[in-house]
Coordinates of C-alpha atoms and ligand atoms in Angstrom, one line a residue:
M1 CA 25.8 -6.3 -19.6
K2 CA 22.6 -5.5 -21.0
K3 CA 21.3 -7.5 -23.9
R4 CA 20.4 -5.4 -27.0
L5 CA 17.7 -6.9 -29.8
I6 CA 17.9 -5.2 -32.9
A7 CA 14.0 -5.6 -34.0
L8 CA 14.0 -7.0 -37.6
T9 CA 12.6 -4.9 -40.1
I10 CA 10.7 -6.7 -42.2
A11 CA 8.0 -6.1 -44.2
A12 CA 5.0 -6.9 -41.6
L13 CA 2.5 -8.9 -43.3
V14 CA -1.0 -7.3 -44.3
I15 CA -4.2 -8.8 -43.2
G16 CA -7.6 -8.8 -44.6
T17 CA -9.4 -5.8 -43.0
A18 CA -6.3 -3.1 -42.6
G19 CA -7.3 0.0 -42.2
T20 CA -11.3 -0.6 -42.3
A21 CA -12.9 0.6 -39.1
L22 CA -13.7 -2.4 -36.9
A23 CA -16.4 -2.6 -34.4
A24 CA -16.8 -2.9 -30.7
T25 CA -17.0 -7.2 -29.7
E26 CA -20.1 -8.2 -28.2
H27 CA -19.0 -8.3 -24.8
W28 CA -19.6 -5.0 -22.6
N29 CA -20.3 -4.8 -19.0
D30 CA -23.7 -4.9 -18.5
A31 CA -25.0 -3.3 -15.1
S32 CA -28.1 -5.4 -15.1
A33 CA -27.1 -8.4 -15.7
Q34 CA -24.4 -8.3 -12.1
P35 CA -21.8 -11.1 -13.3
G36 CA -21.2 -13.7 -9.8
A37 CA -17.5 -13.2 -11.1
R38 CA -18.1 -9.5 -9.3
T39 CA -16.9 -9.8 -5.3
A40 CA -19.4 -8.4 -3.0
T41 CA -16.7 -5.6 -1.9
Y42 CA -16.9 -4.7 -5.4
L43 CA -21.0 -4.2 -5.3
S44 CA -21.4 -3.2 -2.1
N45 CA -19.6 -0.7 -2.4
A46 CA -21.6 2.4 -4.5
T47 CA -25.0 2.3 -5.3
S48 CA -26.9 0.5 -6.6
F49 CA -28.3 0.1 -10.0
E50 CA -32.1 0.6 -9.4
T51 CA -30.9 3.6 -6.9
W52 CA -28.5 4.6 -9.9
K53 CA -31.8 4.5 -12.3
N54 CA -33.7 6.3 -9.7
N55 CA -31.3 9.2 -9.7
W56 CA -30.6 9.4 -13.2
E57 CA -33.2 11.4 -14.3
H58 CA -31.8 14.5 -12.2
T59 CA -28.0 13.0 -13.0
K60 CA -28.0 13.3 -16.5
Q61 CA -29.5 16.7 -17.0
D62 CA -27.2 17.7 -14.0
Y63 CA -24.4 20.1 -16.3
Q64 CA -23.0 21.9 -13.5
Q65 CA -20.9 19.9 -11.6
I66 CA -17.8 20.3 -10.0
S67 CA -14.6 18.7 -11.5
L68 CA -11.2 18.7 -9.5
S69 CA -8.2 18.7 -11.6
P70 CA -4.4 18.8 -10.4
G71 CA -2.6 21.9 -10.0
R72 CA 0.6 23.0 -11.7
N73 CA 2.4 21.3 -8.2
E74 CA 1.0 19.3 -5.1
T75 CA 0.4 22.3 -3.3
E76 CA -2.2 23.7 -6.1
L77 CA -5.8 22.4 -6.8
N78 CA -7.7 23.0 -9.4
F79 CA -11.3 23.4 -9.9
G80 CA -13.5 23.9 -13.3
W81 CA -17.6 23.9 -13.2
Y82 CA -20.3 25.1 -15.7
S83 CA -23.1 27.3 -14.7
K84 CA -25.6 29.1 -16.2
K85 CA -24.6 32.5 -14.5
S86 CA -21.2 34.5 -15.1
G87 CA -19.0 36.1 -12.4
F88 CA -19.3 33.9 -9.6
A89 CA -16.3 31.7 -10.3
K90 CA -15.2 31.3 -6.1
I91 CA -14.2 28.2 -4.2
R92 CA -14.0 28.3 -0.4
I93 CA -11.8 26.1 1.5
S94 CA -11.0 25.5 4.7
K95 CA -9.9 23.3 7.5
S96 CA -12.4 22.7 9.4
G97 CA -15.6 21.0 8.7
S98 CA -16.9 24.5 10.0
M99 CA -15.3 26.4 7.3
A100 CA -14.3 28.4 9.8
D101 CA -11.2 30.2 8.8
Y102 CA -12.2 29.8 5.0
K103 CA -10.0 31.3 2.7
E104 CA -11.5 32.2 -0.8
F105 CA -9.9 31.9 -4.0
S106 CA -11.7 33.7 -7.7
G107 CA -10.7 32.7 -10.9
T108 CA -12.5 33.3 -14.5
S109 CA -15.6 33.1 -16.0
K110 CA -15.9 32.9 -19.3
K111 CA -19.1 31.5 -22.6
G112 CA -18.9 28.0 -22.4
T113 CA -20.7 25.6 -24.1
V114 CA -24.5 25.5 -25.2
V115 CA -27.0 22.9 -23.6
D116 CA -30.7 22.3 -24.8
G117 CA -30.3 25.9 -25.6
V118 CA -28.8 27.1 -22.8
Q119 CA -25.8 29.4 -22.5
Y120 CA -23.3 27.9 -20.0
Y121 CA -20.0 29.4 -18.4
T122 CA -17.0 27.5 -17.7
N123 CA -15.6 28.6 -14.6
K124 CA -12.3 27.7 -14.2
V125 CA -10.1 28.7 -10.2
T126 CA -7.1 27.5 -8.5
V127 CA -6.5 27.0 -4.7
T128 CA -2.9 27.9 -3.6
G129 CA -0.8 27.1 -0.7
L130 CA -1.8 23.5 0.1
E131 CA 0.3 21.2 3.0
P132 CA 0.6 17.7 2.7
N133 CA -0.9 15.1 4.4
T134 CA -4.0 17.8 5.6
S135 CA -8.1 17.4 5.6
Y136 CA -9.5 20.1 4.0
Y137 CA -13.2 21.1 3.4
Y138 CA -14.0 23.1 0.2
Q139 CA -17.2 24.8 -1.3
Y140 CA -17.8 26.2 -5.3
L141 CA -20.1 29.2 -6.1
L142 CA -23.1 28.4 -8.2
N143 CA -24.7 30.9 -9.9
G144 CA -24.7 32.9 -6.4
F145 CA -25.5 30.5 -4.1
W146 CA -22.3 28.4 -2.1
Q147 CA -22.9 24.2 -2.7
D148 CA -22.9 21.7 0.2
K149 CA -19.0 21.3 1.2
A150 CA -17.2 18.2 -0.1
K151 CA -13.5 17.1 1.7
Y152 CA -10.1 16.6 0.1
Q153 CA -7.3 15.2 1.5
S154 CA -4.0 16.0 0.7
Q155 CA -1.4 13.5 0.5
G156 CA 2.4 13.1 0.8
T157 CA 5.0 13.3 -1.6
D158 CA 7.8 11.3 -0.7
S159 CA 6.6 8.3 -1.3
F160 CA 2.9 8.2 -3.1
S161 CA 0.4 6.3 -5.5
M162 CA -2.1 7.4 -8.0
L163 CA -4.4 5.6 -9.9
L164 CA -4.4 4.9 -13.9
V165 CA -7.9 4.4 -16.4
G166 CA -7.9 4.1 -19.5
D167 CA -10.9 5.1 -21.7
P168 CA -14.2 5.3 -19.6
Q169 CA -16.0 6.3 -22.6
V170 CA -19.0 6.6 -20.5
G171 CA -21.9 6.1 -23.8
A172 CA -19.9 3.6 -25.2
S173 CA -22.1 0.8 -24.8
V174 CA -24.6 2.6 -26.7
S175 CA -26.7 -0.4 -29.1
Q176 CA -25.9 -3.3 -26.7
V177 CA -29.3 -5.0 -25.7
P178 CA -29.1 -5.0 -21.7
K179 CA -29.6 -8.8 -20.5
N180 CA -32.3 -8.0 -18.3
G181 CA -34.1 -5.9 -20.2
D182 CA -37.3 -5.8 -22.3
G183 CA -35.0 -6.8 -25.1
T184 CA -34.5 -3.0 -26.3
A185 CA -30.8 -1.5 -27.6
Q186 CA -29.1 1.5 -25.4
S187 CA -30.0 4.4 -26.6
A188 CA -26.8 7.0 -26.3
E189 CA -28.6 7.9 -22.8
I190 CA -29.4 4.8 -21.1
A191 CA -25.9 4.1 -22.1
A192 CA -24.6 6.3 -20.2
R193 CA -26.6 5.8 -17.6
N194 CA -24.9 1.7 -17.7
D195 CA -21.7 3.3 -18.3
S196 CA -21.6 5.8 -15.5
Y197 CA -22.7 3.4 -12.7
N198 CA -19.7 1.0 -13.9
W199 CA -17.5 3.8 -13.5
N200 CA -18.6 4.8 -10.1
V201 CA -18.2 1.3 -9.3
T202 CA -15.2 0.7 -10.3
L203 CA -13.7 4.1 -8.8
N204 CA -15.3 3.3 -5.4
S205 CA -13.9 0.0 -6.0
A206 CA -10.4 1.0 -7.0
L207 CA -10.6 3.6 -4.0
K208 CA -11.5 1.0 -1.4
A209 CA -8.7 -1.1 -2.0
H210 CA -5.7 2.3 -2.4
P211 CA -7.6 4.8 -0.1
D212 CA -4.9 6.8 0.2
V213 CA -4.2 8.0 -4.0
S214 CA -3.1 11.4 -4.6
M215 CA -5.0 11.1 -7.7
I216 CA -6.9 9.7 -10.9
L217 CA -4.9 9.4 -14.0
S218 CA -7.5 9.2 -17.2
A219 CA -5.5 8.1 -20.4
G220 CA -8.6 9.6 -22.7
D221 CA -12.0 8.8 -24.0
Q222 CA -14.1 10.2 -21.0
I223 CA -17.0 10.2 -23.1
N224 CA -18.6 8.9 -25.9
E225 CA -20.1 11.4 -28.7
T226 CA -17.7 13.1 -30.6
V227 CA -20.3 15.4 -32.1
K228 CA -18.7 14.8 -35.4
D229 CA -21.7 16.4 -37.0
G230 CA -21.9 19.8 -34.5
S231 CA -25.4 19.3 -34.1
A232 CA -27.4 20.8 -30.9
E233 CA -29.5 17.0 -30.3
K234 CA -25.4 15.0 -30.0
L235 CA -24.0 17.8 -28.3
L236 CA -26.7 17.4 -25.8
E237 CA -25.8 13.4 -25.4
Q238 CA -22.5 14.3 -24.8
E239 CA -23.3 16.9 -22.0
R240 CA -25.3 14.1 -20.7
E241 CA -22.1 11.6 -20.5
Y242 CA -19.8 14.2 -18.5
A243 CA -23.0 14.9 -16.8
G244 CA -23.3 10.7 -16.3
F245 CA -18.9 10.8 -16.1
L246 CA -18.6 13.7 -13.4
S247 CA -21.4 12.2 -11.3
P248 CA -19.1 9.4 -8.7
Q249 CA -19.0 11.3 -5.5
V250 CA -15.4 10.2 -5.4
L251 CA -14.4 12.8 -8.3
K252 CA -15.3 15.2 -6.0
S253 CA -12.9 14.4 -3.7
V254 CA -9.7 13.0 -5.7
P255 CA -8.3 15.0 -8.6
L256 CA -8.6 13.5 -12.0
A257 CA -5.7 14.2 -14.6
T258 CA -7.7 13.9 -18.2
T259 CA -6.3 13.2 -21.2
I260 CA -8.4 14.3 -24.7
G261 CA -8.9 10.9 -26.3
N262 CA -10.5 10.8 -30.0
H263 CA -13.7 11.1 -28.5
D264 CA -13.5 13.8 -26.4
S265 CA -11.4 16.0 -29.1
L266 CA -14.0 17.5 -31.5
T267 CA -15.9 19.9 -28.8
A268 CA -15.2 22.3 -26.7
G269 CA -16.4 20.1 -23.8
Y270 CA -13.3 18.7 -22.6
Q271 CA -11.6 22.1 -22.1
N272 CA -14.7 24.1 -20.4
H273 CA -15.2 21.1 -18.0
F274 CA -11.8 20.3 -16.5
N275 CA -9.3 23.0 -15.7
I276 CA -6.1 21.5 -16.4
P277 CA -2.7 23.2 -15.2
N278 CA -0.1 24.6 -17.7
P279 CA -2.2 24.4 -20.5
Y280 CA 0.1 24.5 -24.1
T281 CA -2.0 26.8 -25.3
Q282 CA 0.8 27.8 -28.1
E283 CA -0.1 24.2 -30.2
K284 CA -0.6 24.9 -33.8
G285 CA -2.6 22.1 -34.6
A286 CA -4.9 22.1 -31.4
T287 CA -8.1 20.2 -31.5
A288 CA -11.7 22.0 -30.3
A289 CA -10.9 20.1 -26.9
G290 CA -8.1 22.5 -26.2
N291 CA -4.5 21.2 -25.1
G292 CA -1.8 19.4 -23.9
Y293 CA -0.9 20.2 -20.4
Y294 CA 2.0 19.4 -17.3
Y295 CA 2.6 19.5 -13.5
R296 CA 5.3 18.2 -11.1
Y297 CA 4.2 16.4 -8.3
G298 CA 6.9 15.1 -5.5
N299 CA 9.8 14.4 -7.7
A300 CA 7.8 13.1 -10.5
L301 CA 6.8 15.5 -13.5
F302 CA 3.7 14.4 -15.6
I303 CA 3.4 15.1 -19.0
V304 CA -0.4 14.8 -20.9
I305 CA -0.4 15.6 -25.4
N306 CA -3.0 15.6 -27.3
T307 CA -2.3 13.0 -29.9
N308 CA -5.1 13.7 -31.8
N309 CA -3.1 16.8 -33.1
Y310 CA -0.9 15.1 -35.3
N311 CA 1.8 18.1 -35.7
A312 CA 4.7 16.5 -33.9
A313 CA 6.7 19.7 -33.1
D314 CA 3.9 20.9 -31.1
H315 CA 4.1 17.7 -28.2
K316 CA 8.1 18.4 -29.2
A317 CA 7.6 22.0 -27.9
L318 CA 5.1 21.2 -25.2
I319 CA 7.7 18.1 -23.7
D320 CA 10.7 20.8 -23.8
K321 CA 8.8 23.6 -21.6
A322 CA 7.7 21.0 -19.0
V323 CA 11.2 18.9 -19.0
K324 CA 12.9 22.9 -18.8
S325 CA 10.3 23.4 -15.8
F326 CA 11.6 20.7 -13.7
P327 CA 15.2 20.0 -14.6
N328 CA 15.6 17.6 -11.5
A329 CA 12.5 15.4 -12.2
K330 CA 13.3 11.8 -10.7
W331 CA 10.6 10.6 -12.9
K332 CA 9.0 11.8 -16.6
I333 CA 5.9 10.1 -17.2
L334 CA 3.7 11.4 -20.7
M335 CA 0.5 10.3 -20.7
F336 CA -2.0 10.2 -23.7
H337 CA -4.4 8.9 -26.1
Q338 CA -3.5 6.8 -29.0
D339 CA -1.4 3.9 -28.0
I340 CA 1.9 4.0 -30.2
Y341 CA 3.1 0.8 -28.8
G342 CA -0.3 -1.2 -27.8
S343 CA -1.6 -4.9 -28.5
G344 CA -5.6 -4.2 -29.1
L345 CA -6.8 -5.5 -32.6
D346 CA -8.2 -2.0 -33.6
H347 CA -5.9 0.9 -33.0
S348 CA -2.2 -1.2 -32.5
D349 CA -1.0 -1.2 -35.8
S350 CA -3.2 1.6 -37.7
D351 CA -4.7 4.6 -37.0
G352 CA -2.9 4.4 -33.0
I353 CA 0.6 4.1 -34.2
I354 CA 0.2 7.5 -37.2
L355 CA 2.8 9.4 -34.5
R356 CA 4.9 6.5 -33.8
T357 CA 8.1 7.1 -35.9
Q358 CA 7.5 10.9 -34.5
L359 CA 7.2 10.6 -31.2
T360 CA 10.0 7.5 -30.5
P361 CA 12.9 10.0 -31.4
I362 CA 11.5 12.5 -28.7
I363 CA 10.7 9.9 -26.5
D364 CA 14.3 9.1 -26.0
E365 CA 15.3 12.9 -26.3
Y366 CA 14.0 14.0 -23.4
Q367 CA 14.3 10.8 -21.5
I368 CA 10.9 10.1 -20.8
D369 CA 10.6 6.7 -18.3
V370 CA 7.2 5.8 -18.7
V371 CA 4.2 6.0 -21.7
L372 CA 0.1 5.8 -20.3
Q373 CA -1.7 4.8 -23.2
G374 CA -5.1 4.5 -24.4
H375 CA -7.2 3.9 -27.1
D376 CA -7.1 0.2 -27.9
H377 CA -9.5 -1.1 -24.7
T378 CA -7.0 -4.0 -24.2
Y379 CA -4.2 -4.2 -21.4
S380 CA -0.6 -4.0 -22.1
R381 CA 3.2 -3.8 -21.4
T382 CA 6.0 -3.6 -23.5
Y383 CA 9.6 -4.3 -23.4
Q384 CA 11.7 -1.5 -22.6
L385 CA 12.2 0.4 -25.7
T386 CA 14.1 3.0 -27.9
G387 CA 13.7 4.3 -31.4
D388 CA 16.5 2.7 -34.0
A389 CA 18.0 6.4 -34.8
K390 CA 17.2 5.8 -38.5
A391 CA 15.3 8.2 -40.4
H392 CA 11.5 7.2 -41.0
A393 CA 8.6 8.7 -42.5
K394 CA 6.7 10.6 -40.8
Y395 CA 2.7 10.3 -41.0
D396 CA -0.4 12.0 -40.3
K397 CA -4.3 10.9 -40.5
S398 CA -4.2 11.9 -44.1
V399 CA -2.2 8.1 -44.3
D400 CA -5.0 6.6 -46.2
L401 CA -4.7 3.4 -44.2
D402 CA -7.2 1.2 -46.9
D403 CA -4.7 1.3 -49.5
S404 CA -2.6 -2.0 -49.3
A405 CA 0.7 -0.5 -50.1
V406 CA 0.8 2.4 -48.2
K407 CA 0.2 0.2 -45.3
A408 CA 2.6 -2.4 -46.0
A409 CA 5.0 0.7 -46.1
F410 CA 3.2 2.4 -43.3
L411 CA 3.8 -0.6 -40.9
A412 CA 7.7 -1.1 -42.2
Q413 CA 8.3 2.7 -41.5
N414 CA 7.0 1.8 -38.3
Q415 CA 9.6 -1.0 -37.3
C416 CA 11.2 2.1 -35.7
Y417 CA 12.0 1.0 -32.2
Q418 CA 14.6 -1.4 -30.6
I419 CA 13.9 -3.7 -27.8
V420 CA 17.0 -2.9 -25.2
E421 CA 15.6 -5.1 -21.9
T422 CA 13.9 -7.9 -22.1
G423 CA 13.3 -8.2 -18.2
N424 CA 10.2 -8.6 -16.3
G425 CA 9.8 -7.7 -12.4
T426 CA 12.0 -5.2 -11.6
I427 CA 14.7 -3.6 -13.7
T428 CA 17.3 -1.4 -11.9
N429 CA 18.7 1.8 -14.0
P430 CA 16.7 0.6 -17.3
E431 CA 17.6 2.1 -21.1
G432 CA 14.5 3.6 -22.8
T433 CA 11.1 3.3 -22.1
V434 CA 7.9 1.3 -20.5
Y435 CA 4.5 1.3 -22.4
F436 CA 1.4 0.9 -21.0
A437 CA -2.2 0.8 -22.6
T438 CA -4.8 0.4 -21.0
N439 CA -8.4 -1.4 -21.0
S440 CA -11.4 0.3 -20.2
A441 CA -12.6 1.3 -16.5
T442 CA -16.2 0.9 -17.3
G443 CA -16.0 -1.9 -19.2
S444 CA -18.4 0.1 -21.6
K445 CA -16.5 -1.5 -25.0
Y446 CA -13.5 -3.9 -25.2
Y447 CA -12.0 -4.8 -28.2
E448 CA -10.2 -7.9 -29.2
L449 CA -6.3 -8.4 -28.7
I450 CA -4.6 -7.9 -32.7
P451 CA -4.1 -12.1 -33.5
M452 CA -0.3 -11.7 -34.4
Q453 CA 1.4 -10.2 -30.9
Q454 CA 4.1 -7.3 -31.4
D455 CA 7.7 -8.2 -30.6
Y456 CA 7.6 -5.5 -28.6
I457 CA 4.5 -6.8 -25.8
A458 CA 6.0 -8.0 -22.8
A459 CA 2.5 -8.9 -21.4
R460 CA -0.8 -8.5 -22.7
S461 CA -4.7 -9.5 -21.6
Q462 CA -8.0 -9.2 -22.2
T463 CA -10.1 -10.3 -19.7
W464 CA -13.4 -8.9 -20.8
T465 CA -13.9 -7.1 -17.1
P466 CA -13.4 -3.6 -16.0
T467 CA -9.4 -3.0 -14.7
Y468 CA -7.4 0.2 -13.5
S469 CA -3.5 0.1 -12.5
L470 CA -2.3 1.4 -9.1
I471 CA 1.3 3.5 -9.7
Q472 CA 3.7 3.9 -6.8
I473 CA 6.6 6.1 -6.9
D474 CA 9.2 7.5 -4.3
Q475 CA 12.2 8.2 -4.4
N476 CA 14.0 5.4 -6.2
Q477 CA 11.4 3.1 -7.7
F478 CA 8.3 3.7 -9.9
T479 CA 6.2 0.3 -9.6
I480 CA 3.2 -0.5 -11.5
N481 CA 0.3 -2.6 -10.6
T482 CA -2.6 -3.4 -12.6
Y483 CA -5.8 -4.9 -10.9
E484 CA -9.3 -6.7 -12.4
A485 CA -12.0 -4.4 -10.7
A486 CA -14.4 -6.3 -10.3
T487 CA -12.3 -9.3 -7.9
G488 CA -8.7 -6.7 -7.2
K489 CA -6.6 -9.7 -9.1
P490 CA -4.1 -8.9 -10.6
I491 CA -4.3 -9.2 -14.1
D492 CA -0.1 -8.7 -15.1
Q493 CA 3.3 -9.1 -12.3
S494 CA 4.1 -6.0 -10.7
Y495 CA 6.8 -3.8 -12.7
T496 CA 8.8 -1.9 -11.0
I497 CA 11.6 0.1 -12.3
V498 CA 14.6 1.2 -9.8
K499 CA 17.1 4.3 -10.3
T500 CA 20.0 4.1 -8.4
K501 CA 21.5 6.9 -9.7
Ligands
FE2_1 FE1 -12.0 4.5 -26.4

């Protein structure tokens, strides 16, 4: 018999700085400091910081790097890249390291971002017909020249794994002062150098421990500079961050399923760099970064929505389309940036939950198993949750959370859930949905946990170190483990959902 707890609808206490913008903490991952807690494996796995700094003058202006994204299913792979010339959107792929008997695929080449006064084109190509457990080599055509080949290893689909990372937010350590420096606060560019170095180290460490992952899921805020003022100068900063973000060698070989974070949402850089599958272009409230999307991998359906778009009808329409495209999905996994059920101080009772009252019933209706979130730069896992089937107010970004009366009503309305399972470890045939919020994978910025832990939270932590999660999926089980990247130590117990029907 399942325990059903009804969350108490108490008007939450409004404390202190509700709604006001909170700053990053003093904690950050300073590449110059090399804390002793990091293992030799973590540090030896990647380029040294000295070498990274020496290469940075080149890396920071290497806007034409390739990105790999999932295709519509495991037989496809999507490629995206900037170029200075148009009309060269081609990929060659071969099972041989000599590129013998390659197949060539063509795609689109469109006017994209202007960086530092130069018009770049955005190239998008989809490779099809990929077989499982096969080694491939590919080359991309850049301005008429075939680039060096890179390896892509396809994986199986009966039992597979994926990495999950949150808020790499390359550039977010801006204004922090490195321990072993000249005392100068980091400029945006030096922050991008620091954070992309740590991004590379985390990815290398995670891939070394889990070399057979099918892809990497990023829950949003790939970069930091929002370009709020629309200036060419800020756009250049953002593109330097994208250059740093795309520079880890592992990203040339493992596809990355990205999410639009609030920092990514205001420019077209995201959609110009990443060639997402099945973009839901019918969105009415789309942001400049583009759209939500979906794809199938094995028995799992992955849906990614852009929660910077506050039109929940758009998200429902996308989820409906995705679910109808794969009605037999054993696992339905939804990813978005703003943590509607998280536990960070900065967002989990304010802007992060604006869409909670609207998304919770949609997540119920489409029987989403797992939700992956970012935004709060802290780790949390909820109990299995459902909606409470009552009517609740709808909010969008116009809600004035600095007004204490508005905030009190907002928090009361957001008691819109029920905790339907309180088990930990392995849960069999559960009702409801489990929500994860990710800490930062780079440590470019960390937040405090919210002082009063919400009742829906089963586990949470702030380690002040980069973390990543490993998701393992097979016919009957979904398991997630979360690790401190520097040591490989788990930061939470393993959570497994078993489905016997
Ligand atoms: Fe973030």
